[in-house]
Structure formats: C-alpha cells, structure tokens
Amino acid sequence: AMRYLAAAYNRNDLPALKKVTNPPARAALREMRQEATNLQLTRCSRQPRGDYVCSFRHDFPEHRHRVGHGQATFLAAPADKPGWYMTVLLDCD
C-alpha cells in the first residue's frame, strides 16, 4: 500500500491516493508537495499496536535550491475495508 501511495503521489493522482489515505493524510500530502518530490519508500516497521511506521526518501523541488535527499515518515494503519491507509504524516524534512 505504501509503494502504491508513493507512485500515486509522484503522479499527483488524487483518486489513487484516496484508496490508501484518510482525509487528514491527503491534506498533509498536498502540503508536503511544496517541499518533496520523487517520493520513494525505504522501509516500514511494524509497531506493537499493529500499525506501521514507514520511512520515505524524497528529492527537493527546484525552487527549494537544495541538493541531496530529504526524509518523510508516515504512520500506516489498517483501513476500515481490507487494506492499509496512511493516517498521519509524522515528519518531513
């Protein structure tokens, strides 16, 4: 689900993002777009409560004049229907 999210984010595909995010997470992703491009999943770690903390690497948009890569961390939790949702943007730098 998080690889699907990264691909949908990179295409700026809102219908696809709706399949793997809740509304607050989609809003956070819209805001993050100004700071992060080319989102790539690096890993997800299962937490004791049953959700996952997922780490992503990203590039910076040209207008930011930054080189290298940034990092974003999301919380992924079970969806109401079978599957997983990004529920919270924990960090983006």
Coordinates of N, CA and C in Angstrom, one line a residue:
A1 N 0.8 -1.2 0.0 CA 0.0 0.0 0.0 C 0.9 1.3 0.0
M2 N 2.0 1.2 0.7 CA 2.8 2.4 0.8 C 3.6 2.6 -0.5
R3 N 4.0 1.5 -1.2 CA 4.6 1.7 -2.6 C 3.6 2.3 -3.5
Y4 N 2.3 1.8 -3.4 CA 1.2 2.4 -4.2 C 1.1 3.9 -3.9
L5 N 1.1 4.2 -2.7 CA 1.0 5.6 -2.2 C 2.1 6.5 -2.9
A6 N 3.3 6.0 -2.8 CA 4.5 6.8 -3.4 C 4.3 7.0 -4.9
A7 N 3.9 5.9 -5.6 CA 3.6 6.1 -7.0 C 2.5 7.0 -7.3
A8 N 1.4 7.0 -6.6 CA 0.3 7.9 -6.8 C 0.7 9.3 -6.4
Y9 N 1.5 9.5 -5.4 CA 2.0 10.8 -5.0 C 2.8 11.4 -6.1
N10 N 3.7 10.6 -6.7 CA 4.6 11.1 -7.7 C 3.9 11.4 -9.0
R11 N 2.7 10.8 -9.3 CA 1.9 11.1 -10.4 C 0.9 12.2 -10.1
N12 N 0.8 12.6 -8.8 CA -0.2 13.6 -8.4 C -1.6 13.1 -8.7
D13 N -1.8 11.8 -8.4 CA -3.1 11.1 -8.7 C -4.0 11.0 -7.5
L14 N -4.8 12.0 -7.4 CA -5.7 12.1 -6.2 C -6.7 10.9 -6.1
P15 N -7.3 10.4 -7.1 CA -8.2 9.3 -7.0 C -7.4 8.0 -6.4
A16 N -6.2 7.8 -6.9 CA -5.4 6.7 -6.4 C -5.0 7.0 -4.9
L17 N -4.6 8.2 -4.6 CA -4.3 8.5 -3.2 C -5.5 8.2 -2.2
K18 N -6.7 8.5 -2.7 CA -7.8 8.3 -1.9 C -8.0 6.8 -1.4
K19 N -7.4 5.9 -2.2 CA -7.5 4.5 -1.9 C -6.6 4.1 -0.8
V20 N -5.6 4.9 -0.5 CA -4.6 4.5 0.6 C -4.3 5.6 1.6
T21 N -5.2 6.6 1.7 CA -5.0 7.6 2.7 C -6.4 8.0 3.3
N22 N -6.4 8.5 4.5 CA -7.6 9.1 5.0 C -7.6 10.6 4.7
P23 N -8.7 11.4 4.9 CA -8.7 12.8 4.6 C -7.6 13.6 5.2
P24 N -7.3 13.5 6.5 CA -6.2 14.3 7.0 C -4.8 14.0 6.4
A25 N -4.6 12.7 6.1 CA -3.3 12.3 5.5 C -3.2 12.9 4.1
R26 N -4.3 12.9 3.3 CA -4.3 13.5 2.0 C -4.0 15.0 2.1
A27 N -4.5 15.7 3.0 CA -4.3 17.1 3.2 C -2.8 17.4 3.5
A28 N -2.2 16.5 4.4 CA -0.8 16.6 4.7 C 0.1 16.4 3.5
L29 N -0.3 15.4 2.6 CA 0.4 15.2 1.4 C 0.4 16.3 0.5
R30 N -0.8 17.0 0.4 CA -0.9 18.2 -0.5 C 0.1 19.3 0.0
E31 N 0.1 19.5 1.3 CA 1.0 20.5 1.8 C 2.5 20.1 1.6
M32 N 2.8 18.8 1.7 CA 4.1 18.3 1.6 C 4.7 18.4 0.2
R33 N 3.8 18.5 -0.8 CA 4.2 18.5 -2.2 C 5.1 19.7 -2.5
Q34 N 4.9 20.8 -1.8 CA 5.8 22.0 -2.0 C 7.2 21.8 -1.5
E35 N 7.4 20.8 -0.7 CA 8.7 20.5 -0.1 C 9.4 19.2 -0.6
A36 N 8.6 18.3 -1.2 CA 9.1 17.0 -1.5 C 8.6 16.5 -2.9
T37 N 9.5 16.0 -3.7 CA 9.2 15.3 -4.9 C 9.9 14.0 -5.0
N38 N 9.4 13.1 -5.9 CA 10.0 11.8 -6.1 C 10.1 11.0 -4.8
L39 N 8.9 10.8 -4.3 CA 8.8 10.0 -3.0 C 9.1 8.6 -3.3
Q40 N 10.0 8.0 -2.4 CA 10.4 6.6 -2.6 C 10.3 5.9 -1.2
L41 N 9.6 4.8 -1.1 CA 9.5 4.0 0.1 C 10.9 3.4 0.4
T42 N 11.3 3.6 1.7 CA 12.6 2.9 2.1 C 12.4 1.7 3.0
R43 N 11.4 1.9 3.9 CA 11.1 0.7 4.8 C 9.8 1.0 5.6
C44 N 9.2 0.0 6.1 CA 8.1 0.1 7.1 C 8.5 -0.9 8.2
S45 N 8.2 -0.4 9.4 CA 8.5 -1.2 10.6 C 7.2 -1.4 11.4
R46 N 6.8 -2.6 11.7 CA 5.6 -2.9 12.5 C 5.8 -2.5 13.9
Q47 N 4.8 -1.8 14.4 CA 4.7 -1.4 15.8 C 4.0 -2.3 16.7
P48 N 4.2 -2.3 18.0 CA 3.5 -3.3 18.9 C 1.9 -3.2 18.8
R49 N 1.4 -2.0 18.5 CA 0.0 -1.8 18.5 C -0.7 -2.3 17.2
G50 N 0.2 -2.7 16.2 CA -0.4 -3.3 15.0 C -0.3 -2.4 13.8
D51 N 0.1 -1.2 13.9 CA 0.3 -0.3 12.8 C 1.8 -0.3 12.3
Y52 N 2.1 0.5 11.3 CA 3.4 0.6 10.8 C 3.9 2.0 10.8
V53 N 5.2 2.2 11.0 CA 5.9 3.5 10.8 C 6.7 3.2 9.5
C54 N 6.4 4.1 8.5 CA 7.0 3.9 7.2 C 7.9 5.1 6.8
S55 N 9.1 4.8 6.4 CA 10.0 5.9 6.0 C 10.2 6.0 4.5
F56 N 10.3 7.2 4.0 CA 10.4 7.5 2.6 C 11.6 8.5 2.4
R57 N 12.2 8.3 1.3 CA 13.2 9.3 0.8 C 12.5 10.1 -0.3
H58 N 13.0 11.4 -0.4 CA 12.4 12.3 -1.4 C 13.5 13.2 -1.9
D59 N 13.2 13.8 -3.1 CA 14.0 14.9 -3.6 C 13.4 16.2 -3.2
F60 N 14.1 17.3 -3.5 CA 13.5 18.6 -3.3 C 13.1 19.2 -4.6
P61 N 12.0 20.0 -4.6 CA 11.7 20.7 -5.8 C 12.8 21.8 -6.2
E62 N 12.9 22.1 -7.4 CA 13.9 23.0 -7.9 C 13.9 24.3 -7.2
H63 N 12.7 24.9 -6.9 CA 12.6 26.2 -6.2 C 13.1 26.2 -4.8
R64 N 13.4 25.0 -4.2 CA 14.0 24.9 -2.9 C 15.5 25.1 -2.9
H65 N 16.1 24.9 -4.0 CA 17.5 25.1 -4.2 C 18.3 24.3 -3.2
R66 N 17.9 23.1 -2.9 CA 18.6 22.2 -2.0 C 19.0 20.9 -2.8
V67 N 20.2 20.4 -2.4 CA 20.7 19.2 -3.0 C 20.6 18.1 -2.1
G68 N 20.7 16.9 -2.6 CA 20.6 15.7 -1.7 C 19.1 15.2 -1.6
H69 N 18.9 14.5 -0.5 CA 17.6 13.9 -0.3 C 17.0 14.3 1.1
G70 N 15.7 14.3 1.2 CA 15.1 14.5 2.4 C 14.4 13.2 2.9
Q71 N 13.8 13.3 4.0 CA 13.1 12.1 4.5 C 11.7 12.5 5.0
A72 N 10.8 11.6 4.8 CA 9.4 11.7 5.4 C 9.1 10.4 6.1
T73 N 8.3 10.6 7.2 CA 7.9 9.4 8.0 C 6.4 9.5 8.1
F74 N 5.7 8.4 7.8 CA 4.2 8.3 7.9 C 3.8 7.2 8.8
L75 N 2.7 7.3 9.3 CA 2.0 6.2 10.1 C 1.0 5.5 9.2
A76 N 1.1 4.2 9.0 CA 0.1 3.4 8.2 C -0.6 2.5 9.2
A77 N -2.0 2.5 9.1 CA -2.8 1.8 10.0 C -3.8 1.0 9.1
P78 N -4.4 0.0 9.7 CA -5.5 -0.8 9.0 C -6.6 0.1 8.5
A79 N -7.1 -0.1 7.3 CA -8.2 0.6 6.8 C -9.5 0.0 7.3
D80 N -10.6 0.7 7.2 CA -11.9 0.1 7.5 C -12.3 -1.1 6.6
K81 N -11.9 -1.0 5.3 CA -12.0 -2.1 4.4 C -10.7 -2.8 4.4
P82 N -10.6 -4.0 3.9 CA -9.3 -4.6 3.8 C -8.2 -3.7 3.2
G83 N -7.1 -3.6 3.8 CA -6.0 -2.8 3.3 C -5.4 -1.9 4.3
W84 N -4.6 -1.0 3.9 CA -3.9 -0.1 4.8 C -4.0 1.4 4.3
Y85 N -4.1 2.3 5.2 CA -4.1 3.7 5.0 C -2.9 4.4 5.6
M86 N -2.4 5.4 4.9 CA -1.5 6.4 5.5 C -2.5 7.2 6.4
T87 N -2.2 7.3 7.7 CA -3.1 8.0 8.6 C -2.5 9.3 9.1
V88 N -1.2 9.4 9.3 CA -0.6 10.5 9.9 C 0.8 10.8 9.2
L89 N 1.1 12.0 8.9 CA 2.4 12.5 8.5 C 3.1 12.8 9.8
L90 N 4.1 12.0 10.1 CA 4.9 12.2 11.4 C 5.9 13.2 11.2
D91 N 6.6 13.2 10.1 CA 7.8 14.1 9.9 C 8.1 14.2 8.4
C92 N 8.6 15.4 8.0 CA 9.1 15.6 6.7 C 10.2 16.7 6.7
D93 N 11.3 16.3 6.3 CA 12.4 17.3 6.3 C 13.3 17.1 5.0

